[in-house]
Short mmCIF file of C-alpha atoms in Angstrom, two decimals:
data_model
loop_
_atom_site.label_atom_id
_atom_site.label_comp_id
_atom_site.label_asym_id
_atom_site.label_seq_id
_atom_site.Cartn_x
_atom_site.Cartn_y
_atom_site.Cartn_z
CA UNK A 251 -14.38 23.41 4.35
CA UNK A 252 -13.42 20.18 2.75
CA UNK A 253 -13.46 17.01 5.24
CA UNK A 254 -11.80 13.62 4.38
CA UNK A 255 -12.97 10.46 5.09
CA UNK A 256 -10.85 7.15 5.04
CA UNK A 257 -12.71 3.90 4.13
CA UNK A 258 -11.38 0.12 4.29
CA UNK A 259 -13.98 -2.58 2.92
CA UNK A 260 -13.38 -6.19 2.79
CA UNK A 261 -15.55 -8.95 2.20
CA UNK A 262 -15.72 -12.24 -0.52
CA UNK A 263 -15.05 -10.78 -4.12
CA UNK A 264 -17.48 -11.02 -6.61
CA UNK A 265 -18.71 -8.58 -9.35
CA UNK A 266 -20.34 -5.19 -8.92
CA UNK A 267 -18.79 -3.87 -5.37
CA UNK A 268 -16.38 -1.36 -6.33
CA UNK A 269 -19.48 0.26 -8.63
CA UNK A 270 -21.77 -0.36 -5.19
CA UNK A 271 -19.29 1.73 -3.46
CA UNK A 272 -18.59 4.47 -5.53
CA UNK A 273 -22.42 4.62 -6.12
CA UNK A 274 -23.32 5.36 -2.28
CA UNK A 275 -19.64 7.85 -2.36
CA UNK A 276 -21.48 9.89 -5.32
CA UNK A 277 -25.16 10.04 -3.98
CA UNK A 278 -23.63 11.38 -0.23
CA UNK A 279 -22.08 13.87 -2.41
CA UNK A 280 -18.08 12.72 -1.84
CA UNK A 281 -15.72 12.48 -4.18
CA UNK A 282 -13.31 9.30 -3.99
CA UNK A 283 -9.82 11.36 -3.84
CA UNK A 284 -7.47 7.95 -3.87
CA UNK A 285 -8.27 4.69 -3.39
CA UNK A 286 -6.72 1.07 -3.68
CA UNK A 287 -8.41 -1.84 -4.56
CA UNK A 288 -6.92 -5.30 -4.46
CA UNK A 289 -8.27 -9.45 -4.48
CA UNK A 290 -6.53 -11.93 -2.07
CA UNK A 291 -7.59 -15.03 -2.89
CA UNK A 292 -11.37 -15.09 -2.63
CA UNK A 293 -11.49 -11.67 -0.52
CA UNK A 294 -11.90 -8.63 -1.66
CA UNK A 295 -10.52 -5.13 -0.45
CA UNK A 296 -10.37 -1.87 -1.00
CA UNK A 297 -9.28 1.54 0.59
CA UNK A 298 -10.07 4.83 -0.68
CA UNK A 299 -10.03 8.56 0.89
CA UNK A 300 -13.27 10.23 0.29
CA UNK A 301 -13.33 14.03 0.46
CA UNK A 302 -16.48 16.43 1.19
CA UNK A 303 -18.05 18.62 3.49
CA UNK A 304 -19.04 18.35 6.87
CA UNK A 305 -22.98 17.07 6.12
CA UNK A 306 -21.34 14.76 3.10
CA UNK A 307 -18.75 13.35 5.41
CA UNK A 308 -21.09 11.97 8.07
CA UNK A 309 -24.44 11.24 5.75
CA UNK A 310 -21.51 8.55 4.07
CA UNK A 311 -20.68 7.55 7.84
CA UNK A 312 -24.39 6.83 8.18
CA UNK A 313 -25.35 5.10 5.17
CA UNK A 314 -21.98 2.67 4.67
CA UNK A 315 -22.99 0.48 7.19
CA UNK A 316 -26.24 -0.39 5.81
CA UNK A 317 -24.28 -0.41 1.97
CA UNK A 318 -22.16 -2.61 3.98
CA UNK A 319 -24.44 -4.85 5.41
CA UNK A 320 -26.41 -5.45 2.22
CA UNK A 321 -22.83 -6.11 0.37
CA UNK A 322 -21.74 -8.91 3.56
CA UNK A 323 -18.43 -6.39 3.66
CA UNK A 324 -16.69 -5.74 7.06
CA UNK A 325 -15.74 -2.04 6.66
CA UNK A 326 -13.74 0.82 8.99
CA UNK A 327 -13.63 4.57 8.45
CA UNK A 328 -11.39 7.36 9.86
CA UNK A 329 -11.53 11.32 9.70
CA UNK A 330 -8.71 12.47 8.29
CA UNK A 331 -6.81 15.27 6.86
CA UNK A 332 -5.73 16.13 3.56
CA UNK A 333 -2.67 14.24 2.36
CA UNK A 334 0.49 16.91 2.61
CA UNK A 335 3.43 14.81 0.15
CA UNK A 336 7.03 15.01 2.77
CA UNK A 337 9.99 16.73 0.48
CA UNK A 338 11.56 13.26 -0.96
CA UNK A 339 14.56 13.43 -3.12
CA UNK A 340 14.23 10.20 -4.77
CA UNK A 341 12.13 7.11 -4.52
CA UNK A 342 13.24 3.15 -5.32
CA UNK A 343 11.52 0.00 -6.23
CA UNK A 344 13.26 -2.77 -4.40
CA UNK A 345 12.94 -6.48 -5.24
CA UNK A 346 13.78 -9.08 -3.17
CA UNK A 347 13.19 -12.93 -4.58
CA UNK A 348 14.48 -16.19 -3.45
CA UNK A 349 13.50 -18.93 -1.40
CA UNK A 350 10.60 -18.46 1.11
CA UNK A 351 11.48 -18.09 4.40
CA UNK A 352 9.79 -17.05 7.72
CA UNK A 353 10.35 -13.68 9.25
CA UNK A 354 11.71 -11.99 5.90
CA UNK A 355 9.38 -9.33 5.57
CA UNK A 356 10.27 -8.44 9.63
CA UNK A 357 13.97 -8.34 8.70
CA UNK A 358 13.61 -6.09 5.62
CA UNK A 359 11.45 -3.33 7.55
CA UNK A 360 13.15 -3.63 10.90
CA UNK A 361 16.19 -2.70 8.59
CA UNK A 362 14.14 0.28 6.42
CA UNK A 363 12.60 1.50 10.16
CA UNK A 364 16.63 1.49 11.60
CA UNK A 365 17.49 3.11 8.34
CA UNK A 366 15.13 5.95 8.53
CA UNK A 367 13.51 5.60 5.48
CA UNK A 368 10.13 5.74 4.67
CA UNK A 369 8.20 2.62 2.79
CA UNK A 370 5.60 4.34 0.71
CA UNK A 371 4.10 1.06 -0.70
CA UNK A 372 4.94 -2.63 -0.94
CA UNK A 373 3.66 -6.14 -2.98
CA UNK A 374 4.43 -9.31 -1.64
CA UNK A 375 3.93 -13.15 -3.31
CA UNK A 376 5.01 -16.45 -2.48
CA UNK A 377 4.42 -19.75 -4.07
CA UNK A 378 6.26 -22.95 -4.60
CA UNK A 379 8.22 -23.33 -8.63
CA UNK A 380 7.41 -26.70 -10.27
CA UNK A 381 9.77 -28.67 -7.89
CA UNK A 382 8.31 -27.69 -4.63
CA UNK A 383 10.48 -25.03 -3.40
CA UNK A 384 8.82 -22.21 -1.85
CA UNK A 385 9.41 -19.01 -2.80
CA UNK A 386 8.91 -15.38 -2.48
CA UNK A 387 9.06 -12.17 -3.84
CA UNK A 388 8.47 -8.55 -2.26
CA UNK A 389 8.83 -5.50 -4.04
CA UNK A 390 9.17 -2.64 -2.24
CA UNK A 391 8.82 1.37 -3.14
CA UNK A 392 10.98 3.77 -0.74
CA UNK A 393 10.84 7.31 -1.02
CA UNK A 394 14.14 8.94 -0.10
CA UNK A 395 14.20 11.74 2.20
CA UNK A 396 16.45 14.77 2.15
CA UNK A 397 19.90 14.30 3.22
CA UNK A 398 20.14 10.78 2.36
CA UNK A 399 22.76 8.78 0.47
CA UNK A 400 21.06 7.08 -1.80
CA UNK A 401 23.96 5.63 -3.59
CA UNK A 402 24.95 4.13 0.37
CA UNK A 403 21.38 3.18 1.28
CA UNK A 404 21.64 0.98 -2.01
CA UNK A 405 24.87 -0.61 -1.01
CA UNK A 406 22.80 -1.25 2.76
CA UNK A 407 19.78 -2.85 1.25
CA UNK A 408 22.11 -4.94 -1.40
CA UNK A 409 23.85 -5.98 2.13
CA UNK A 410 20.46 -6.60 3.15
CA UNK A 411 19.90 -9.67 0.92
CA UNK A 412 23.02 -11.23 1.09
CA UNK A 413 22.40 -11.55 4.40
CA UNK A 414 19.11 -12.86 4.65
CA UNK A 415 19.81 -15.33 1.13
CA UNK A 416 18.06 -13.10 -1.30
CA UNK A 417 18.90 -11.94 -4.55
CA UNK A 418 18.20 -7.76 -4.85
CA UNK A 419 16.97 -5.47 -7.74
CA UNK A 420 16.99 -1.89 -7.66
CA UNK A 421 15.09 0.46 -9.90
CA UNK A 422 15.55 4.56 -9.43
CA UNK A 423 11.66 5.60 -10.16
CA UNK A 424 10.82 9.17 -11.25
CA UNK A 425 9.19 10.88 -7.79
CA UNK A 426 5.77 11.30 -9.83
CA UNK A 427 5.99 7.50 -10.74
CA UNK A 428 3.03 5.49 -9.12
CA UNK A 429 3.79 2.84 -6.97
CA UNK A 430 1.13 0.44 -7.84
#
């Protein structure tokens, strides 16, 4: 019976980790199923669902801390289950971009989380333009459940950034579209 395995590494970036990693995945005999991999400033981090049997599972819960050790990586790992995809009907890429202010990001999921939706994935920047002014830009992927307005929910979120000063794109995405 097939096990999963979730995996979070993070340590200073540099070259050669990811093919570290996926090195110790393939000799404990796992497969990488989905993984993420992303550079913040100098730090480096990736997550990635390893599947595999029972023996597989835990010889890769043995060996990553040594792997991880040797690498200077911080790392955590959770059993899991298989991923089962919820019945969506549609799924949106909303952008948000303006001036920076604190407590944005709270606003915008307090409103998804009294909204009922489900954020499936999200990218956030901010940085000052050539005057000094800082701002800010978060894009955000929603995947619509069943029974949902979506034409409404798009007036709501449009609401959304007039209210908190920030200008709002919406993009409809195809349900098999990757949000990465």
């Amino acid at each position: 019976m097939t096990q999963y395995l979730a995996v979070t590494a993070m340590g200073t970036d540099r070259p050669g980790i990811v093919n570290q990693l996926a090195k110790l995945t393939a000799s404990c005999d796992c497969d990488i199923i989905d993984s993420r991999m992303a550079t913040y400033g100098n730090e480096f981090n990736l997550i990635m669902l390893v599947a595999g049997s029972h023996t597989a599972i835990t010889l890769m819960e043995n060996q990553l801390p040594a792997k991880a050790a040797e690498l200077d990586l911080l790392t955590i790992t959770k059993r899991t289950s298989e991923h089962v995809p919820q019945n969506h009907i549609a799924r949106l890429a909303v952008e948000y971009s303006g001036e920076n202010r604190r407590g944005t990001m709270k606003q915008i999921t307090q409103c998804l989380e009294d909204l009922g939706q489900d954020l499936a994935g999200m990218r956030t920047h901010a940085d000052a333009d050539e005057n000094g002014t800082a701002l800010q830009q978060l894009e955000l992927f929603i995947n619509i459940p069943e029974g949902t307005d979506t034409d409404h929910l798009e007036v709501q979120l449009r609401e959304l950034g007039d209210q908190i000063g920030l200008d709002c794109r919406i993009r409809r995405m195809d349900l098999n579209e990757n949000t990465n």
